[in-house]
PDB file of C-alpha atoms and ligand atoms in Angstrom:
ATOM      1  CA  MET A   1     115.770  86.632  77.638  1.00  0.00           C
ATOM      2  CA  ALA A   2     112.420  88.447  77.735  1.00  0.00           C
ATOM      3  CA  VAL A   3     109.814  86.113  79.142  1.00  0.00           C
ATOM      4  CA  LYS A   4     106.754  85.804  81.343  1.00  0.00           C
ATOM      5  CA  LEU A   5     107.112  82.915  83.784  1.00  0.00           C
ATOM      6  CA  VAL A   6     104.572  81.338  86.139  1.00  0.00           C
ATOM      7  CA  THR A   7     104.282  78.640  88.751  1.00  0.00           C
ATOM      8  CA  PHE A   8     101.447  76.180  88.190  1.00  0.00           C
ATOM      9  CA  ALA A   9     100.135  73.249  90.203  1.00  0.00           C
ATOM     10  CA  ALA A  10     100.448  69.841  88.582  1.00  0.00           C
ATOM     11  CA  GLY A  11     100.693  66.319  89.913  1.00  0.00           C
ATOM     12  CA  GLY A  12     101.085  67.381  93.533  1.00  0.00           C
ATOM     13  CA  ARG A  13     103.975  69.706  92.861  1.00  0.00           C
ATOM     14  CA  GLU A  14     104.456  73.314  91.873  1.00  0.00           C
ATOM     15  CA  THR A  15     106.092  73.599  88.484  1.00  0.00           C
ATOM     16  CA  PRO A  16     107.607  76.528  86.568  1.00  0.00           C
ATOM     17  CA  GLY A  17     105.889  77.407  83.312  1.00  0.00           C
ATOM     18  CA  LEU A  18     106.321  79.825  80.436  1.00  0.00           C
ATOM     19  CA  ILE A  19     103.517  81.990  79.080  1.00  0.00           C
ATOM     20  CA  ASP A  20     103.318  81.267  75.341  1.00  0.00           C
ATOM     21  CA  PRO A  21     104.515  84.512  73.671  1.00  0.00           C
ATOM     22  CA  ASN A  22     102.042  83.870  70.816  1.00  0.00           C
ATOM     23  CA  ASP A  23      99.031  83.154  73.050  1.00  0.00           C
ATOM     24  CA  GLU A  24      99.038  84.546  76.601  1.00  0.00           C
ATOM     25  CA  THR A  25      96.269  82.157  77.659  1.00  0.00           C
ATOM     26  CA  ARG A  26      98.598  79.183  77.114  1.00  0.00           C
ATOM     27  CA  VAL A  27     101.082  77.923  79.725  1.00  0.00           C
ATOM     28  CA  LEU A  28     104.025  75.826  78.528  1.00  0.00           C
ATOM     29  CA  ASP A  29     105.656  73.315  80.888  1.00  0.00           C
ATOM     30  CA  LEU A  30     109.318  74.197  81.534  1.00  0.00           C
ATOM     31  CA  THR A  31     110.213  70.820  83.056  1.00  0.00           C
ATOM     32  CA  PRO A  32     112.186  69.767  79.927  1.00  0.00           C
ATOM     33  CA  VAL A  33     114.512  72.749  80.530  1.00  0.00           C
ATOM     34  CA  VAL A  34     114.559  73.210  84.306  1.00  0.00           C
ATOM     35  CA  GLY A  35     113.862  69.695  85.620  1.00  0.00           C
ATOM     36  CA  GLU A  36     112.596  69.645  89.217  1.00  0.00           C
ATOM     37  CA  ARG A  37     113.630  73.216  90.018  1.00  0.00           C
ATOM     38  CA  SER A  38     111.176  75.705  91.483  1.00  0.00           C
ATOM     39  CA  LEU A  39     110.794  79.144  89.897  1.00  0.00           C
ATOM     40  CA  LEU A  40     112.861  80.540  92.787  1.00  0.00           C
ATOM     41  CA  GLU A  41     115.682  78.143  91.857  1.00  0.00           C
ATOM     42  CA  VAL A  42     115.292  79.126  88.201  1.00  0.00           C
ATOM     43  CA  VAL A  43     115.775  82.804  89.119  1.00  0.00           C
ATOM     44  CA  GLU A  44     118.791  81.888  91.267  1.00  0.00           C
ATOM     45  CA  ASP A  45     120.384  80.071  88.308  1.00  0.00           C
ATOM     46  CA  TRP A  46     119.195  82.536  85.643  1.00  0.00           C
ATOM     47  CA  ASP A  47     122.612  83.249  84.079  1.00  0.00           C
ATOM     48  CA  ARG A  48     122.727  79.608  82.975  1.00  0.00           C
ATOM     49  CA  LEU A  49     119.030  78.787  82.560  1.00  0.00           C
ATOM     50  CA  GLY A  50     117.913  82.038  80.876  1.00  0.00           C
ATOM     51  CA  PRO A  51     119.870  81.304  77.671  1.00  0.00           C
ATOM     52  CA  GLU A  52     118.762  77.628  77.725  1.00  0.00           C
ATOM     53  CA  LEU A  53     115.185  78.777  78.017  1.00  0.00           C
ATOM     54  CA  ALA A  54     115.674  81.045  74.998  1.00  0.00           C
ATOM     55  CA  GLU A  55     116.706  77.998  72.955  1.00  0.00           C
ATOM     56  CA  ALA A  56     113.812  75.788  74.087  1.00  0.00           C
ATOM     57  CA  ARG A  57     111.396  74.657  71.372  1.00  0.00           C
ATOM     58  CA  ASN A  58     108.242  72.532  71.372  1.00  0.00           C
ATOM     59  CA  LEU A  59     107.569  72.809  75.113  1.00  0.00           C
ATOM     60  CA  PRO A  60     104.370  70.922  76.022  1.00  0.00           C
ATOM     61  CA  ALA A  61     101.253  73.012  76.747  1.00  0.00           C
ATOM     62  CA  VAL A  62      99.601  72.519  80.143  1.00  0.00           C
ATOM     63  CA  ALA A  63      95.897  71.648  80.054  1.00  0.00           C
ATOM     64  CA  GLY A  64      93.834  73.830  82.404  1.00  0.00           C
ATOM     65  CA  PRO A  65      96.717  75.074  84.553  1.00  0.00           C
ATOM     66  CA  THR A  66      96.026  76.353  88.082  1.00  0.00           C
ATOM     67  CA  LEU A  67      98.377  79.263  88.678  1.00  0.00           C
ATOM     68  CA  ARG A  68     100.064  79.699  92.043  1.00  0.00           C
ATOM     69  CA  ALA A  69     101.995  82.775  93.129  1.00  0.00           C
ATOM     70  CA  PRO A  70     105.268  82.855  91.149  1.00  0.00           C
ATOM     71  CA  PHE A  71     107.008  82.104  94.472  1.00  0.00           C
ATOM     72  CA  PRO A  72     104.353  80.207  96.486  1.00  0.00           C
ATOM     73  CA  VAL A  73     106.774  80.060  99.428  1.00  0.00           C
ATOM     74  CA  PRO A  74     109.172  82.995  99.082  1.00  0.00           C
ATOM     75  CA  ARG A  75     112.645  82.526 100.479  1.00  0.00           C
ATOM     76  CA  ARG A  76     111.837  85.029 103.228  1.00  0.00           C
ATOM     77  CA  ASP A  77     109.303  87.675 104.149  1.00  0.00           C
ATOM     78  CA  LEU A  78     108.452  90.153 101.408  1.00  0.00           C
ATOM     79  CA  PHE A  79     109.900  93.641 101.701  1.00  0.00           C
ATOM     80  CA  ALA A  80     107.216  96.293 101.307  1.00  0.00           C
ATOM     81  CA  VAL A  81     107.215 100.078 101.209  1.00  0.00           C
ATOM     82  CA  GLY A  82     104.679 102.370 102.855  1.00  0.00           C
ATOM     83  CA  LYS A  83     103.577 105.859 101.801  1.00  0.00           C
ATOM     84  CA  ASN A  84     105.434 105.916  98.478  1.00  0.00           C
ATOM     85  CA  TYR A  85     102.929 107.812  96.259  1.00  0.00           C
ATOM     86  CA  ARG A  86     102.172 111.471  97.078  1.00  0.00           C
ATOM     87  CA  GLU A  87      98.378 111.351  96.881  1.00  0.00           C
ATOM     88  CA  HIS A  88      98.287 108.159  98.941  1.00  0.00           C
ATOM     89  CA  VAL A  89     100.396 109.811 101.677  1.00  0.00           C
ATOM     90  CA  ALA A  90      97.757 112.555 101.840  1.00  0.00           C
ATOM     91  CA  GLU A  91      94.759 110.177 101.963  1.00  0.00           C
ATOM     92  CA  PHE A  92      96.477 107.981 104.583  1.00  0.00           C
ATOM     93  CA  GLY A  93      97.354 110.998 106.755  1.00  0.00           C
ATOM     94  CA  ARG A  94      93.778 112.338 106.516  1.00  0.00           C
ATOM     95  CA  SER A  95      92.265 108.946 107.367  1.00  0.00           C
ATOM     96  CA  GLY A  96      93.591 108.877 110.936  1.00  0.00           C
ATOM     97  CA  TYR A  97      94.838 105.300 110.450  1.00  0.00           C
ATOM     98  CA  ASP A  98      98.473 106.325 110.069  1.00  0.00           C
ATOM     99  CA  THR A  99      99.749 105.754 113.589  1.00  0.00           C
ATOM    100  CA  PRO A 100     101.873 106.852 115.245  1.00  0.00           C
ATOM    101  CA  GLN A 101     102.692 109.533 112.616  1.00  0.00           C
ATOM    102  CA  ARG A 102      99.202 110.825 111.646  1.00  0.00           C
ATOM    103  CA  SER A 103     100.810 113.078 109.104  1.00  0.00           C
ATOM    104  CA  GLU A 104     100.218 114.136 105.525  1.00  0.00           C
ATOM    105  CA  ASP A 105     103.896 115.127 105.205  1.00  0.00           C
ATOM    106  CA  LEU A 106     105.896 113.205 102.624  1.00  0.00           C
ATOM    107  CA  PRO A 107     108.384 110.798 104.202  1.00  0.00           C
ATOM    108  CA  ASP A 108     111.998 111.927 103.815  1.00  0.00           C
ATOM    109  CA  LYS A 109     113.231 108.315 103.790  1.00  0.00           C
ATOM    110  CA  PRO A 110     111.505 105.119 102.588  1.00  0.00           C
ATOM    111  CA  ILE A 111     109.256 103.384 105.135  1.00  0.00           C
ATOM    112  CA  VAL A 112     110.084  99.679 104.834  1.00  0.00           C
ATOM    113  CA  PHE A 113     108.138  96.868 106.478  1.00  0.00           C
ATOM    114  CA  SER A 114     107.605  93.190 105.769  1.00  0.00           C
ATOM    115  CA  LYS A 115     104.842  90.719 104.971  1.00  0.00           C
ATOM    116  CA  ALA A 116     105.156  87.143 106.235  1.00  0.00           C
ATOM    117  CA  THR A 117     105.856  84.407 103.664  1.00  0.00           C
ATOM    118  CA  THR A 118     102.652  82.707 104.807  1.00  0.00           C
ATOM    119  CA  SER A 119     100.589  85.693 103.620  1.00  0.00           C
ATOM    120  CA  VAL A 120     101.384  84.852  99.988  1.00  0.00           C
ATOM    121  CA  THR A 121      98.602  83.352  97.889  1.00  0.00           C
ATOM    122  CA  GLY A 122      97.860  82.793  94.214  1.00  0.00           C
ATOM    123  CA  PRO A 123      96.715  85.349  91.636  1.00  0.00           C
ATOM    124  CA  TYR A 124      93.128  84.049  91.521  1.00  0.00           C
ATOM    125  CA  ASP A 125      92.826  82.500  95.000  1.00  0.00           C
ATOM    126  CA  ASP A 126      90.325  83.616  97.618  1.00  0.00           C
ATOM    127  CA  VAL A 127      91.471  86.134 100.233  1.00  0.00           C
ATOM    128  CA  GLU A 128      90.347  85.243 103.749  1.00  0.00           C
ATOM    129  CA  ALA A 129      88.243  87.939 105.421  1.00  0.00           C
ATOM    130  CA  HIS A 130      89.605  87.016 108.924  1.00  0.00           C
ATOM    131  CA  THR A 131      86.374  88.400 110.368  1.00  0.00           C
ATOM    132  CA  GLY A 132      87.374  87.464 113.933  1.00  0.00           C
ATOM    133  CA  ILE A 133      90.449  89.686 113.726  1.00  0.00           C
ATOM    134  CA  THR A 134      89.528  92.581 111.436  1.00  0.00           C
ATOM    135  CA  SER A 135      86.443  94.410 110.228  1.00  0.00           C
ATOM    136  CA  GLU A 136      88.430  96.930 108.183  1.00  0.00           C
ATOM    137  CA  LEU A 137      89.936  95.073 105.259  1.00  0.00           C
ATOM    138  CA  ASP A 138      91.600  97.107 102.495  1.00  0.00           C
ATOM    139  CA  TYR A 139      93.388  96.549  99.170  1.00  0.00           C
ATOM    140  CA  GLU A 140      96.658  98.011  97.826  1.00  0.00           C
ATOM    141  CA  SER A 141      97.677  97.360  94.211  1.00  0.00           C
ATOM    142  CA  GLU A 142     101.483  97.429  93.911  1.00  0.00           C
ATOM    143  CA  LEU A 143     104.368  96.929  91.529  1.00  0.00           C
ATOM    144  CA  ALA A 144     106.698  94.317  93.045  1.00  0.00           C
ATOM    145  CA  VAL A 145     110.372  94.033  92.122  1.00  0.00           C
ATOM    146  CA  ILE A 146     112.003  90.588  91.928  1.00  0.00           C
ATOM    147  CA  ILE A 147     115.722  90.621  92.719  1.00  0.00           C
ATOM    148  CA  GLY A 148     118.006  88.600  90.423  1.00  0.00           C
ATOM    149  CA  ARG A 149     121.626  89.127  91.414  1.00  0.00           C
ATOM    150  CA  GLY A 150     121.890  89.644  95.163  1.00  0.00           C
ATOM    151  CA  GLY A 151     124.215  91.969  96.981  1.00  0.00           C
ATOM    152  CA  ARG A 152     124.851  94.412  99.788  1.00  0.00           C
ATOM    153  CA  GLY A 153     125.733  98.071  99.489  1.00  0.00           C
ATOM    154  CA  ILE A 154     124.236  98.285  95.995  1.00  0.00           C
ATOM    155  CA  SER A 155     124.579 101.792  94.541  1.00  0.00           C
ATOM    156  CA  TYR A 156     121.712 103.707  92.927  1.00  0.00           C
ATOM    157  CA  ASP A 157     123.446 103.498  89.554  1.00  0.00           C
ATOM    158  CA  ASP A 158     124.018  99.726  89.782  1.00  0.00           C
ATOM    159  CA  ALA A 159     120.606  98.878  91.255  1.00  0.00           C
ATOM    160  CA  MET A 160     118.686  98.110  88.066  1.00  0.00           C
ATOM    161  CA  GLY A 161     121.325  95.515  87.181  1.00  0.00           C
ATOM    162  CA  HIS A 162     120.157  93.569  90.237  1.00  0.00           C
ATOM    163  CA  VAL A 163     116.509  93.459  89.120  1.00  0.00           C
ATOM    164  CA  TRP A 164     115.440  90.129  87.605  1.00  0.00           C
ATOM    165  CA  GLY A 165     111.941  91.311  86.855  1.00  0.00           C
ATOM    166  CA  TYR A 166     108.545  92.329  88.148  1.00  0.00           C
ATOM    167  CA  THR A 167     105.196  91.027  89.336  1.00  0.00           C
ATOM    168  CA  ILE A 168     102.060  92.379  91.043  1.00  0.00           C
ATOM    169  CA  VAL A 169     101.296  92.171  94.774  1.00  0.00           C
ATOM    170  CA  ASN A 170      98.017  93.134  96.415  1.00  0.00           C
ATOM    171  CA  ASP A 171      99.267  94.382  99.799  1.00  0.00           C
ATOM    172  CA  VAL A 172      95.990  93.464 101.531  1.00  0.00           C
ATOM    173  CA  THR A 173      95.796  95.295 104.859  1.00  0.00           C
ATOM    174  CA  ALA A 174      93.718  94.915 108.017  1.00  0.00           C
ATOM    175  CA  ARG A 175      93.517  98.667 108.781  1.00  0.00           C
ATOM    176  CA  ASP A 176      92.278  98.303 112.363  1.00  0.00           C
ATOM    177  CA  VAL A 177      95.088  95.852 113.162  1.00  0.00           C
ATOM    178  CA  GLN A 178      97.637  98.079 111.415  1.00  0.00           C
ATOM    179  CA  ARG A 179      96.456 101.080 113.439  1.00  0.00           C
ATOM    180  CA  ASP A 180      96.001  99.402 116.817  1.00  0.00           C
ATOM    181  CA  HIS A 181      99.369  97.610 116.925  1.00  0.00           C
ATOM    182  CA  LYS A 182     101.363 100.699 115.864  1.00  0.00           C
ATOM    183  CA  GLN A 183     103.755  98.527 113.858  1.00  0.00           C
ATOM    184  CA  TRP A 184     102.523  97.199 110.506  1.00  0.00           C
ATOM    185  CA  LEU A 185     103.657  93.540 110.447  1.00  0.00           C
ATOM    186  CA  LEU A 186     100.486  92.052 111.977  1.00  0.00           C
ATOM    187  CA  GLY A 187      98.054  94.160 109.959  1.00  0.00           C
ATOM    188  CA  LYS A 188      99.861  93.345 106.707  1.00  0.00           C
ATOM    189  CA  SER A 189     100.629  89.649 107.180  1.00  0.00           C
ATOM    190  CA  LEU A 190      97.405  87.734 107.786  1.00  0.00           C
ATOM    191  CA  ASP A 191      97.246  84.455 105.831  1.00  0.00           C
ATOM    192  CA  THR A 192      96.287  84.992 102.134  1.00  0.00           C
ATOM    193  CA  HIS A 193      96.843  88.746 102.394  1.00  0.00           C
ATOM    194  CA  ALA A 194      99.543  88.883  99.727  1.00  0.00           C
ATOM    195  CA  PRO A 195      98.069  87.703  96.412  1.00  0.00           C
ATOM    196  CA  MET A 196     100.992  87.635  93.943  1.00  0.00           C
ATOM    197  CA  GLY A 197     101.390  87.153  90.210  1.00  0.00           C
ATOM    198  CA  PRO A 198      99.961  86.179  87.829  1.00  0.00           C
ATOM    199  CA  TRP A 199     103.333  86.240  86.072  1.00  0.00           C
ATOM    200  CA  ALA A 200     106.963  86.926  86.906  1.00  0.00           C
ATOM    201  CA  VAL A 201     108.054  89.109  83.990  1.00  0.00           C
ATOM    202  CA  THR A 202     111.716  89.667  83.177  1.00  0.00           C
ATOM    203  CA  ALA A 203     113.038  93.239  83.293  1.00  0.00           C
ATOM    204  CA  ASP A 204     113.969  93.229  79.605  1.00  0.00           C
ATOM    205  CA  GLU A 205     110.394  92.266  78.704  1.00  0.00           C
ATOM    206  CA  VAL A 206     109.114  95.228  80.746  1.00  0.00           C
ATOM    207  CA  GLY A 207     111.544  97.861  79.440  1.00  0.00           C
ATOM    208  CA  ASP A 208     111.058 101.270  81.125  1.00  0.00           C
ATOM    209  CA  VAL A 209     109.314 100.357  84.393  1.00  0.00           C
ATOM    210  CA  THR A 210     108.380 103.980  85.105  1.00  0.00           C
ATOM    211  CA  SER A 211     106.071 103.917  82.067  1.00  0.00           C
ATOM    212  CA  LEU A 212     103.833 101.224  83.615  1.00  0.00           C
ATOM    213  CA  GLU A 213     100.485 102.080  85.176  1.00  0.00           C
ATOM    214  CA  VAL A 214      99.226 100.590  88.460  1.00  0.00           C
ATOM    215  CA  SER A 215      95.464 100.216  88.882  1.00  0.00           C
ATOM    216  CA  SER A 216      92.792  98.425  90.862  1.00  0.00           C
ATOM    217  CA  SER A 217      89.053  97.903  90.910  1.00  0.00           C
ATOM    218  CA  VAL A 218      86.522  96.460  93.345  1.00  0.00           C
ATOM    219  CA  ASN A 219      83.535  94.626  91.838  1.00  0.00           C
ATOM    220  CA  GLY A 220      84.443  96.262  88.532  1.00  0.00           C
ATOM    221  CA  GLU A 221      84.449  99.831  89.919  1.00  0.00           C
ATOM    222  CA  PRO A 222      87.783 101.594  89.284  1.00  0.00           C
ATOM    223  CA  ARG A 223      89.572 102.615  92.507  1.00  0.00           C
ATOM    224  CA  GLN A 224      93.316 103.214  91.948  1.00  0.00           C
ATOM    225  CA  LYS A 225      95.196 104.429  88.875  1.00  0.00           C
ATOM    226  CA  ALA A 226      98.688 105.961  88.747  1.00  0.00           C
ATOM    227  CA  PRO A 227     101.912 105.678  86.765  1.00  0.00           C
ATOM    228  CA  VAL A 228     104.929 104.021  88.413  1.00  0.00           C
ATOM    229  CA  ALA A 229     106.698 107.303  87.552  1.00  0.00           C
ATOM    230  CA  ASP A 230     104.808 108.831  90.512  1.00  0.00           C
ATOM    231  CA  LEU A 231     106.797 106.806  93.089  1.00  0.00           C
ATOM    232  CA  ILE A 232     108.373 109.106  95.689  1.00  0.00           C
ATOM    233  CA  PHE A 233     111.328 106.700  96.128  1.00  0.00           C
ATOM    234  CA  ASP A 234     111.941 104.927  92.805  1.00  0.00           C
ATOM    235  CA  VAL A 235     113.052 101.322  92.276  1.00  0.00           C
ATOM    236  CA  PRO A 236     116.831 101.959  92.295  1.00  0.00           C
ATOM    237  CA  GLU A 237     116.542 104.137  95.410  1.00  0.00           C
ATOM    238  CA  LEU A 238     114.586 101.407  97.244  1.00  0.00           C
ATOM    239  CA  ILE A 239     117.239  98.826  96.339  1.00  0.00           C
ATOM    240  CA  ARG A 240     120.005 101.195  97.437  1.00  0.00           C
ATOM    241  CA  VAL A 241     118.362 101.883 100.795  1.00  0.00           C
ATOM    242  CA  ILE A 242     117.334  98.302 101.631  1.00  0.00           C
ATOM    243  CA  SER A 243     120.656  96.789 100.572  1.00  0.00           C
ATOM    244  CA  ALA A 244     122.727  99.336 102.495  1.00  0.00           C
ATOM    245  CA  GLY A 245     122.990  96.952 105.439  1.00  0.00           C
ATOM    246  CA  ILE A 246     120.859  93.945 104.458  1.00  0.00           C
ATOM    247  CA  THR A 247     122.135  91.504 101.840  1.00  0.00           C
ATOM    248  CA  LEU A 248     119.528  91.186  99.103  1.00  0.00           C
ATOM    249  CA  LEU A 249     119.141  87.650  97.763  1.00  0.00           C
ATOM    250  CA  PRO A 250     117.995  86.284  94.392  1.00  0.00           C
ATOM    251  CA  GLY A 251     114.218  85.931  94.481  1.00  0.00           C
ATOM    252  CA  ASP A 252     113.681  88.624  97.098  1.00  0.00           C
ATOM    253  CA  VAL A 253     110.454  90.526  96.446  1.00  0.00           C
ATOM    254  CA  ILE A 254     110.016  94.252  97.138  1.00  0.00           C
ATOM    255  CA  ALA A 255     106.452  95.611  96.947  1.00  0.00           C
ATOM    256  CA  THR A 256     107.047  99.270  96.087  1.00  0.00           C
ATOM    257  CA  GLY A 257     103.976 100.967  97.577  1.00  0.00           C
ATOM    258  CA  THR A 258     100.434 101.780  96.508  1.00  0.00           C
ATOM    259  CA  PRO A 259      98.812 104.797  94.847  1.00  0.00           C
ATOM    260  CA  ALA A 260      95.816 106.772  96.100  1.00  0.00           C
ATOM    261  CA  GLY A 261      92.338 105.254  95.949  1.00  0.00           C
ATOM    262  CA  VAL A 262      92.452 102.637  98.713  1.00  0.00           C
ATOM    263  CA  GLY A 263      89.385 102.078 100.915  1.00  0.00           C
ATOM    264  CA  ILE A 264      90.496 104.432 103.711  1.00  0.00           C
ATOM    265  CA  GLY A 265      90.964 107.168 101.130  1.00  0.00           C
ATOM    266  CA  TYR A 266      87.164 107.503 100.984  1.00  0.00           C
ATOM    267  CA  ASP A 267      85.006 109.319 103.553  1.00  0.00           C
ATOM    268  CA  PRO A 268      83.471 107.233 104.947  1.00  0.00           C
ATOM    269  CA  PRO A 269      86.021 104.446 104.302  1.00  0.00           C
ATOM    270  CA  ARG A 270      85.002 101.692 101.902  1.00  0.00           C
ATOM    271  CA  PHE A 271      86.277  98.451 103.387  1.00  0.00           C
ATOM    272  CA  LEU A 272      86.171  95.085 101.637  1.00  0.00           C
ATOM    273  CA  GLN A 273      83.365  92.664 102.451  1.00  0.00           C
ATOM    274  CA  PRO A 274      83.018  88.918 101.862  1.00  0.00           C
ATOM    275  CA  GLY A 275      82.018  88.359  98.237  1.00  0.00           C
ATOM    276  CA  ASP A 276      83.849  91.434  96.929  1.00  0.00           C
ATOM    277  CA  VAL A 277      86.119  90.829  93.952  1.00  0.00           C
ATOM    278  CA  VAL A 278      89.348  92.864  93.902  1.00  0.00           C
ATOM    279  CA  GLU A 279      91.348  93.239  90.723  1.00  0.00           C
ATOM    280  CA  CYS A 280      94.892  94.660  90.750  1.00  0.00           C
ATOM    281  CA  ALA A 281      96.486  95.283  87.353  1.00  0.00           C
ATOM    282  CA  ILE A 282      99.720  96.707  85.927  1.00  0.00           C
ATOM    283  CA  THR A 283     100.452  97.405  82.266  1.00  0.00           C
ATOM    284  CA  GLY A 284     102.166  94.380  80.734  1.00  0.00           C
ATOM    285  CA  LEU A 285     102.196  92.391  84.003  1.00  0.00           C
ATOM    286  CA  GLY A 286      98.627  91.061  83.853  1.00  0.00           C
ATOM    287  CA  ALA A 287      96.104  91.237  86.698  1.00  0.00           C
ATOM    288  CA  LEU A 288      95.326  89.646  90.049  1.00  0.00           C
ATOM    289  CA  ARG A 289      91.675  88.781  90.633  1.00  0.00           C
ATOM    290  CA  ASN A 290      90.750  87.666  94.153  1.00  0.00           C
ATOM    291  CA  THR A 291      87.447  87.191  95.944  1.00  0.00           C
ATOM    292  CA  ILE A 292      87.096  87.989  99.652  1.00  0.00           C
ATOM    293  CA  ARG A 293      85.786  84.935 101.583  1.00  0.00           C
TER     294      ARG A 293
HETATM  295 MG1   MG B   1     101.356  98.764 100.577  1.00  0.00          MG
END
């Protein structure tokens, strides 16, 4: 079932919705099909609910929906991948922020870290500047994989069968914190530093994921632009490596890495300031648009 799903706020709860295939500005309320379930629970029960959703007719439209992240409270920290586009590896190595490696060499194995669940925020929400903690705020537009069927020891060839779909994550990074603490968790996990969405798009709707293009802009000025085909470690390889000893669960999110063009790629670096508007877009997956506050 090829669909674009969302989570919207209504009546004090967060409700799954369907983007109207005939009008992408319209959100249809999925409550008649999924009841009180969250979008995470819908993904968990997709084998049953996917076909029911395909049959649904005359779903009510939501007036003026406020979109949340597809998973406003993910089931656990997001998986994320560092240094996974060639040109970005070079700009990161040159910048001097890549501690302790400080290298422009390509990684020979994926670099996997995590972002705290509490860093997740909505596709159009403000991103906190955290001025008391960082003065070097940066953006990273990324394709994020949503796991459908969980598993451990997933092979490269089976991996795409475990993908439910895709969304966008801005892997917002406090570069000074990332550098100074040597390990990336703190610099990557400040509250509101993982805008996600706007949609969760099923894999069959996306088709060939390597044909998508990842981009970003700041205040309308283009910054990043690269095809997903440029990933050093592709989606099935990331799933193979992460699941080798960690059981992947339905609803797990893997942010796959960012292309060149981030703030530290410039000399001098161009960090985000309060009032800046960052847009992260991917072909067919929509766009995040967040203001730094
Ligand atoms: Mg990143």
